[in-house]
Amino acid sequence: MALNDVPPDCDFKMDFETIATFRARPRMDVAAVASELTSIGRWFYQQKWVLGTSGNFSAVLSREPFRMLITASGVHKGTMTPDNFLQVDSSGKAVGGKQHPSAEMLIHLTIISELNAGSILHTHSVWGTILSEAHAVSGGLMIQGYEMLKGLSGIRTHEYEEWLPILENSQDYTELSKSLSLVLREKPGIHGFLLRNHGLYTWGSNIEEAKRHVEIFEFLLEVIGRRQTITSSIP
Amino acid sequence: MALNDVPPDCDFKMDFETIATFRARPRMDVAAVASELTSIGRWFYQQKWVLGTSGNFSAVLSREPFRMLITASGVHKGTMTPDNFLQVDSSGKAVGGKQHPSAEMLIHLTIISELNAGSILHTHSVWGTILSEAHAVSGGLMIQGYEMLKGLSGIRTHEYEEWLPILENSQDYTELSKSLSLVLREKPGIHGFLLRNHGLYTWGSNIEEAKRHVEIFEFLLEVIGRRQTITSSIP
Amino acid sequence: MALNDVPPDCDFKMDFETIATFRARPRMDVAAVASELTSIGRWFYQQKWVLGTSGNFSAVLSREPFRMLITASGVHKGTMTPDNFLQVDSSGKAVGGKQHPSAEMLIHLTIISELNAGSILHTHSVWGTILSEAHAVSGGLMIQGYEMLKGLSGIRTHEYEEWLPILENSQDYTELSKSLSLVLREKPGIHGFLLRNHGLYTWGSNIEEAKRHVEIFEFLLEVIGRRQTITSSIP
Amino acid sequence: MALNDVPPDCDFKMDFETIATFRARPRMDVAAVASELTSIGRWFYQQKWVLGTSGNFSAVLSREPFRMLITASGVHKGTMTPDNFLQVDSSGKAVGGKQHPSAEMLIHLTIISELNAGSILHTHSVWGTILSEAHAVSGGLMIQGYEMLKGLSGIRTHEYEEWLPILENSQDYTELSKSLSLVLREKPGIHGFLLRNHGLYTWGSNIEEAKRHVEIFEFLLEVIGRRQTITSSIP
């Protein structure tokens, strides 16, 4: 799919210009990819999904040699500029530039390695945080029956059962990456996971798909969370 | 009513220019109708009523021959462009263009056929999803006593009792359309319905009226849903 | 106070231009007053306080002769244009123009008559609706202890006790106005009231003050409403 | 860190221009600091964290002589203009200009005096207000286990235990400042505090850091508050 998602802008004409520009640029263009992730960051920020310096985004620029563009460490994801990104190689080493990658980069590399994903987006929402704690003892959350599930890659029916694992958070990202690799191998077909009290990671074959997955999961997490606040059946 | 609703824009001057432009164009102008639905999609997106690729919108362009403009399948309704729409005839066959209509198009055609509606809008909100599940066993939701009901077409008092049916979701849209036809005939006068865990469908004689109905129902669904989270009478 | 509130705009430079323009125009300028109420409507719409065609706004243009500018009937308050307003005299008769005043205009005239208010704003929020029903049996809501109360005209301490009456909704606005007059005389010093399942009315000596009062009450209603959803003391 | 946070703007090009302009200006430039605080106010207003005339912001312009820029009294923090700020010296006396500082200025001076902070931001959110009352009897709130805590200055792990004191609100700011001094000395290392039913105060070495702290605390307060509304473990 060639459509690049640009969050709603007040400047109506700008929307069409920006979208046309994105469509005209080659996918591997660093500036275009950075712009797209910047726009996504602004939209996520408006939803309060990347407050403070939370969240991080990546996109594969090339496979041979491997180059991944990722948000720099300590950067506010809602107000990024072109110098807030850096390129890393397959070992996670920064290529050029002066920025330092966040340790969470290892998670991105793990997902790409295990699933050949094209883009990974990590959000840190209120409902994602709440549910990651509320269902931690179960090791995850089974989501089923929602039409919204059909928006996940490869899913064609609302009767699908999507398992959303919850991993324990850790500052040791090397160990965390190992745990993640095991989960991704044990549960092929999943589309995301939660880090306990840390938020959602999801991915796609490209940025657009990853963003769509974020919106779907954040929607479902809010629905499930709010359902747990219902006390009365009387409308 | 000739007023075309344009969602709030930050560009204050643009608002008046855009509105004046909409008013100047004939109602059947495809570009104008597509622009109006695009604006509505952006507003709904800002409210998180059409996340992912959820939701779909249509408007009747002409009755003889019948032509309906509808959002294409798999398109993000919050960031649409002119090529995200297609025209279909009364049998649902795409007329010109390369886009494919969503299977949900059958629902739109059914509503138009039964009620002679001019525009149908489908949103997929958090509260709509929650209540569609919570009240599914009752087959619907009776809404009464709210002043907001007066905004529904033909309703003049808050004491009106609006029945909002809840239909079981299905991927078989042919069967779903048949069930819908029965409901629309059994319950003449209703202004919308919920698909279980799938959201709201509502309509109007034109786009503006349909949008107004969406806002009214989404407001009422949120009020009713939140009332069911109240645990204490002590302020 | 001469400051005219303009809701946040994305166009940063536009903000200063618009504000400077508002400040330069005389207070009685119909176009300026209409612009200010239009901006307020857009902000309220973004907060979902005037969905559908709910809400209505007025401002006194002159006392001798009496002229009040008020939003027209059936107009969407979030996307208004200059022709969505009309002037009425002290009897409520439209002066010039082709628009028809809403029957709710009688409420505005009553408040102006009893309190000599300069502007009345009516919003129709989710929490205002919920609390107007939840506390209807008490005839109102006592609000105290909140620092936010200090923003109400004449209030200097958070220890103030603000009584927010709840009146029964009715389609007979003549009778409703009579009931309102009684309440305003019995409870001098109040800054607003709720109509059951219909929302908030508040006022000020000018538009800016009325808008400030709306924000304060809508904030307090949300705080009080959410406090009634707390089930556990364990964070 | 030289990055100045500018809230998401619809004008995509404007973003880069504004950010570049902020970066080019010296940190002590009054106009630049006022612009930055104005942008922050607009963003906080969009989140409903500074409704009415609530909230106040300050930044140290110079240490020798001491000059602090602070928002004027009674000003709407969401729609500020350059003349809504004033400079005060170390005794709180206004330097030049015609505006009057809010009595809450004493809180800002106390924090600067005790902690050598560079900027103080006070927000007045719904969840901050709710939790400040709900946990008042405990004198504060212990926040731990959240990855978001890592965004607080000096904190490197989610296992950190952050104490958020709750002080009783008062209109006697001289006494309140004394109480605050005691708390700041008893609890070195805290990053903010709540005033009962009055909201959050937090600070940073510069405006950017203070803003980041606001977002982190407001996020955590919402998470903690919503967790207290959960009634069921069944998703």
Coordinates of N, CA, C and O in Angstrom, one line a residue, chain B residues 132-229:
Chain B
S132 N -22.7 -1.6 22.8 CA -23.2 -2.5 21.8 C -23.1 -4.0 22.4 O -23.9 -4.8 22.1
E133 N -22.0 -4.1 23.2 CA -21.8 -5.4 23.9 C -22.6 -5.5 25.2 O -23.3 -6.5 25.4
A134 N -22.6 -4.5 25.9 CA -23.3 -4.5 27.2 C -24.8 -4.7 27.1 O -25.4 -5.3 28.0
H135 N -25.4 -4.2 26.1 CA -26.8 -4.3 25.9 C -27.3 -5.2 24.8 O -28.4 -5.2 24.4
A136 N -26.3 -6.0 24.3 CA -26.6 -6.9 23.2 C -27.8 -7.9 23.6 O -28.6 -8.2 22.7
V137 N -27.8 -8.4 24.8 CA -28.8 -9.4 25.2 C -30.2 -8.8 25.1 O -31.2 -9.5 25.0
S138 N -30.3 -7.4 25.3 CA -31.6 -6.8 25.2 C -32.0 -6.5 23.8 O -33.1 -6.0 23.5
G139 N -31.1 -6.7 22.8 CA -31.4 -6.4 21.4 C -31.4 -5.0 21.1 O -31.6 -4.6 19.9
G140 N -31.1 -4.1 22.1 CA -31.0 -2.7 21.7 C -31.0 -1.9 23.0 O -31.0 -2.4 24.1
L141 N -31.1 -0.6 22.8 CA -31.1 0.4 23.9 C -32.2 1.4 23.8 O -32.3 2.0 22.7
M142 N -32.9 1.6 24.8 CA -34.0 2.6 24.8 C -33.4 3.9 25.4 O -32.9 3.9 26.5
I143 N -33.4 5.0 24.6 CA -32.8 6.2 25.0 C -34.0 7.3 25.2 O -34.7 7.5 24.2
Q144 N -34.1 7.8 26.4 CA -35.2 8.8 26.6 C -34.8 9.8 27.7 O -34.0 9.5 28.5
G145 N -35.5 10.9 27.6 CA -35.3 11.9 28.6 C -34.2 12.9 28.3 O -34.1 13.9 29.1
Y146 N -33.5 12.7 27.3 CA -32.3 13.6 27.0 C -32.7 14.7 26.0 O -33.3 14.4 24.9
E147 N -32.4 15.9 26.3 CA -32.7 17.1 25.4 C -32.0 16.9 24.1 O -32.5 17.3 23.0
M148 N -30.8 16.2 24.1 CA -30.1 16.0 22.9 C -30.8 15.2 21.8 O -30.6 15.3 20.6
L149 N -31.9 14.4 22.3 CA -32.7 13.7 21.3 C -33.4 14.6 20.3 O -33.7 14.2 19.2
K150 N -33.6 15.9 20.8 CA -34.4 16.8 19.9 C -33.6 17.1 18.6 O -34.2 17.7 17.7
G151 N -32.3 16.8 18.6 CA -31.5 17.1 17.4 C -31.8 16.0 16.3 O -31.3 16.2 15.2
L152 N -32.4 14.9 16.7 CA -32.7 13.9 15.7 C -33.8 14.3 14.8 O -34.8 14.9 15.3
S153 N -33.7 14.0 13.6 CA -34.7 14.4 12.6 C -36.1 14.1 13.0 O -36.4 12.9 13.3
G154 N -37.0 15.1 13.0 CA -38.4 14.8 13.3 C -38.8 14.8 14.8 O -39.9 14.7 15.2
I155 N -37.8 14.9 15.7 CA -38.0 14.8 17.1 C -38.1 16.2 17.7 O -37.2 17.0 17.5
R156 N -39.1 16.4 18.5 CA -39.3 17.8 19.0 C -39.3 17.9 20.5 O -39.5 19.0 21.1
T157 N -39.2 16.7 21.2 CA -39.2 16.8 22.7 C -38.2 15.8 23.3 O -37.9 14.8 22.7
H158 N -37.7 16.2 24.5 CA -36.7 15.3 25.2 C -37.4 14.1 25.7 O -36.8 13.1 26.2
E159 N -38.8 14.1 25.7 CA -39.5 13.0 26.3 C -39.7 11.8 25.3 O -40.3 10.8 25.6
Y160 N -39.1 12.0 24.1 CA -39.2 11.0 23.1 C -38.5 9.8 23.5 O -37.5 9.9 24.2
E161 N -39.0 8.6 23.1 CA -38.2 7.3 23.3 C -37.6 6.8 22.1 O -38.4 6.4 21.1
E162 N -36.3 6.9 22.0 CA -35.6 6.5 20.8 C -35.1 5.1 21.0 O -34.3 4.8 21.9
W163 N -35.5 4.1 20.1 CA -34.9 2.8 20.2 C -33.7 2.6 19.3 O -33.8 3.0 18.1
L164 N -32.6 2.2 19.9 CA -31.4 2.0 19.1 C -31.1 0.5 19.1 O -30.6 -0.1 20.1
P165 N -31.5 -0.2 18.0 CA -31.3 -1.6 18.0 C -29.8 -2.0 17.9 O -29.0 -1.2 17.5
I166 N -29.6 -3.2 18.4 CA -28.2 -3.8 18.3 C -28.3 -5.1 17.5 O -29.0 -6.0 17.9
L167 N -27.6 -5.1 16.4 CA -27.6 -6.3 15.5 C -26.3 -7.1 15.8 O -25.3 -6.5 16.0
E168 N -26.4 -8.4 15.7 CA -25.2 -9.2 15.8 C -24.3 -8.9 14.6 O -24.8 -8.8 13.4
N169 N -23.0 -8.8 14.9 CA -22.1 -8.6 13.8 C -21.9 -9.8 13.0 O -22.1 -10.9 13.5
S170 N -21.5 -9.7 11.8 CA -21.3 -10.8 10.9 C -20.4 -10.4 9.7 O -20.3 -9.2 9.3
Q171 N -19.6 -11.4 9.2 CA -18.8 -11.1 8.0 C -19.6 -11.4 6.7 O -19.1 -11.1 5.6
D172 N -20.8 -12.0 6.9 CA -21.7 -12.3 5.8 C -22.6 -11.1 5.6 O -23.7 -11.0 6.3
Y173 N -22.2 -10.1 4.8 CA -23.0 -8.9 4.7 C -24.3 -9.1 4.0 O -25.2 -8.3 4.1
T174 N -24.4 -10.1 3.2 CA -25.6 -10.4 2.5 C -26.7 -10.7 3.5 O -27.8 -10.2 3.5
E175 N -26.3 -11.6 4.4 CA -27.3 -12.0 5.5 C -27.5 -10.8 6.4 O -28.7 -10.6 6.9
L176 N -26.5 -10.1 6.7 CA -26.6 -9.0 7.6 C -27.5 -7.9 7.1 O -28.4 -7.4 7.8
S177 N -27.5 -7.7 5.8 CA -28.4 -6.8 5.1 C -29.8 -7.2 5.2 O -30.7 -6.4 5.4
K178 N -30.0 -8.5 5.1 CA -31.4 -9.0 5.2 C -31.9 -8.8 6.6 O -33.1 -8.4 6.8
S179 N -31.1 -9.1 7.6 CA -31.5 -8.8 9.0 C -31.8 -7.4 9.2 O -32.8 -7.0 9.9
L180 N -31.0 -6.5 8.6 CA -31.1 -5.1 8.8 C -32.5 -4.6 8.2 O -33.2 -3.8 8.8
S181 N -32.8 -5.2 7.0 CA -34.0 -4.8 6.3 C -35.2 -5.1 7.2 O -36.1 -4.3 7.3
L182 N -35.2 -6.2 7.8 CA -36.3 -6.6 8.7 C -36.4 -5.6 9.9 O -37.5 -5.2 10.2
V183 N -35.3 -5.3 10.5 CA -35.3 -4.4 11.6 C -35.8 -3.0 11.2 O -36.6 -2.4 11.9
L184 N -35.4 -2.5 10.0 CA -35.8 -1.2 9.6 C -37.3 -1.1 9.3 O -38.0 -0.1 9.5
R185 N -37.8 -2.3 8.9 CA -39.3 -2.3 8.6 C -40.1 -2.5 9.9 O -41.1 -1.9 10.0
E186 N -39.5 -3.3 10.8 CA -40.2 -3.5 12.1 C -40.2 -2.2 13.0 O -41.1 -2.0 13.8
K187 N -39.1 -1.4 12.8 CA -38.9 -0.2 13.7 C -38.8 1.0 12.8 O -37.8 1.7 12.8
P188 N -39.9 1.4 12.2 CA -39.9 2.6 11.4 C -39.7 3.8 12.3 O -40.2 3.8 13.5
G189 N -38.9 4.8 11.9 CA -38.7 6.0 12.8 C -37.4 6.0 13.5 O -37.0 7.0 14.1
I190 N -36.7 4.8 13.6 CA -35.4 4.8 14.3 C -34.4 5.6 13.4 O -34.6 5.9 12.2
H191 N -33.4 6.1 14.1 CA -32.4 7.0 13.5 C -31.1 6.3 13.3 O -30.1 6.9 12.8
G192 N -30.9 5.1 13.9 CA -29.6 4.5 13.8 C -29.6 3.1 14.4 O -30.7 2.7 15.0
F193 N -28.6 2.4 14.4 CA -28.4 1.1 15.0 C -27.0 0.8 15.3 O -26.1 1.5 14.8
L194 N -26.8 -0.1 16.2 CA -25.4 -0.5 16.6 C -25.2 -1.9 16.0 O -26.1 -2.8 16.0
L195 N -24.0 -2.2 15.5 CA -23.6 -3.5 15.2 C -22.7 -4.0 16.4 O -21.8 -3.2 16.9
R196 N -23.0 -5.2 16.9 CA -22.3 -5.6 18.2 C -20.8 -5.6 18.0 O -20.3 -6.2 17.1
N197 N -20.2 -4.9 18.9 CA -18.7 -4.7 18.9 C -18.2 -4.2 17.6 O -17.0 -4.5 17.3
H198 N -19.0 -3.4 16.9 CA -18.6 -2.9 15.6 C -19.0 -1.5 15.4 O -18.5 -0.8 14.5
G199 N -19.8 -0.9 16.3 CA -20.1 0.5 16.2 C -21.4 0.9 15.7 O -22.3 0.1 15.5
L200 N -21.5 2.2 15.4 CA -22.8 2.8 15.1 C -23.0 3.1 13.6 O -22.0 3.5 12.9
Y201 N -24.2 2.9 13.1 CA -24.6 3.3 11.8 C -25.8 4.3 12.0 O -26.7 4.0 12.7
T202 N -25.7 5.5 11.3 CA -26.8 6.4 11.3 C -26.8 7.1 10.0 O -25.9 7.0 9.2
W203 N -27.9 7.8 9.7 CA -28.1 8.4 8.4 C -28.9 9.7 8.5 O -29.3 10.1 9.6
G204 N -29.0 10.3 7.3 CA -29.8 11.5 7.2 C -30.2 11.8 5.8 O -29.8 11.0 4.9
S205 N -31.0 12.8 5.6 CA -31.4 13.1 4.2 C -30.3 13.7 3.4 O -30.3 13.7 2.2
N206 N -29.3 14.2 4.2 CA -28.1 14.7 3.5 C -26.9 14.5 4.5 O -27.1 14.0 5.6
I207 N -25.7 14.8 4.1 CA -24.5 14.6 4.9 C -24.6 15.3 6.2 O -24.2 14.8 7.3
E208 N -25.0 16.6 6.1 CA -25.1 17.4 7.3 C -25.9 16.8 8.4 O -25.6 16.7 9.6
E209 N -27.1 16.3 8.0 CA -28.0 15.7 8.9 C -27.4 14.4 9.5 O -27.5 14.1 10.7
A210 N -26.8 13.6 8.6 CA -26.2 12.4 9.1 C -25.1 12.7 10.1 O -24.9 12.0 11.1
K211 N -24.3 13.7 9.8 CA -23.2 14.0 10.8 C -23.8 14.5 12.1 O -23.3 14.2 13.2
R212 N -24.9 15.3 12.0 CA -25.5 15.7 13.3 C -26.0 14.5 14.1 O -25.8 14.5 15.3
H213 N -26.5 13.5 13.4 CA -27.0 12.3 14.1 C -25.8 11.6 14.7 O -26.0 11.0 15.8
V214 N -24.7 11.5 14.0 CA -23.6 10.8 14.6 C -23.2 11.5 15.9 O -23.0 10.8 16.9
E215 N -23.1 12.8 15.9 CA -22.7 13.5 17.1 C -23.7 13.3 18.2 O -23.3 13.1 19.4
I216 N -24.9 13.3 17.9 CA -26.0 13.1 18.9 C -25.9 11.7 19.5 O -25.9 11.6 20.8
F217 N -25.8 10.7 18.7 CA -25.7 9.3 19.2 C -24.4 9.1 20.0 O -24.4 8.5 21.0
E218 N -23.3 9.5 19.4 CA -22.0 9.3 20.1 C -22.0 10.0 21.5 O -21.5 9.5 22.5
F219 N -22.6 11.2 21.6 CA -22.8 11.9 22.8 C -23.6 11.1 23.8 O -23.2 10.8 25.0
L220 N -24.8 10.6 23.3 CA -25.7 9.8 24.2 C -25.1 8.5 24.6 O -25.2 8.1 25.8
L221 N -24.3 7.9 23.7 CA -23.7 6.6 24.1 C -22.6 6.8 25.2 O -22.5 6.0 26.1
E222 N -21.9 8.0 25.1 CA -20.9 8.3 26.1 C -21.6 8.6 27.5 O -21.2 8.1 28.5
V223 N -22.7 9.3 27.4 CA -23.4 9.6 28.6 C -24.0 8.4 29.3 O -23.8 8.1 30.5
I224 N -24.6 7.6 28.5 CA -25.2 6.3 29.1 C -24.1 5.4 29.6 O -24.2 4.8 30.6
G225 N -23.0 5.3 28.8 CA -21.9 4.4 29.2 C -21.3 4.9 30.5 O -21.0 4.1 31.4
R226 N -21.0 6.2 30.6 CA -20.4 6.7 31.8 C -21.3 6.6 33.0 O -20.9 6.4 34.2
R227 N -22.6 6.7 32.8 CA -23.6 6.6 33.9 C -23.5 5.2 34.5 O -23.7 5.0 35.7
Q228 N -23.1 4.3 33.7 CA -22.9 2.9 34.2 C -21.6 2.7 34.9 O -21.3 1.6 35.4
T229 N -20.8 3.7 35.0 CA -19.6 3.6 35.8 C -19.7 4.3 37.2 O -18.8 4.3 38.0

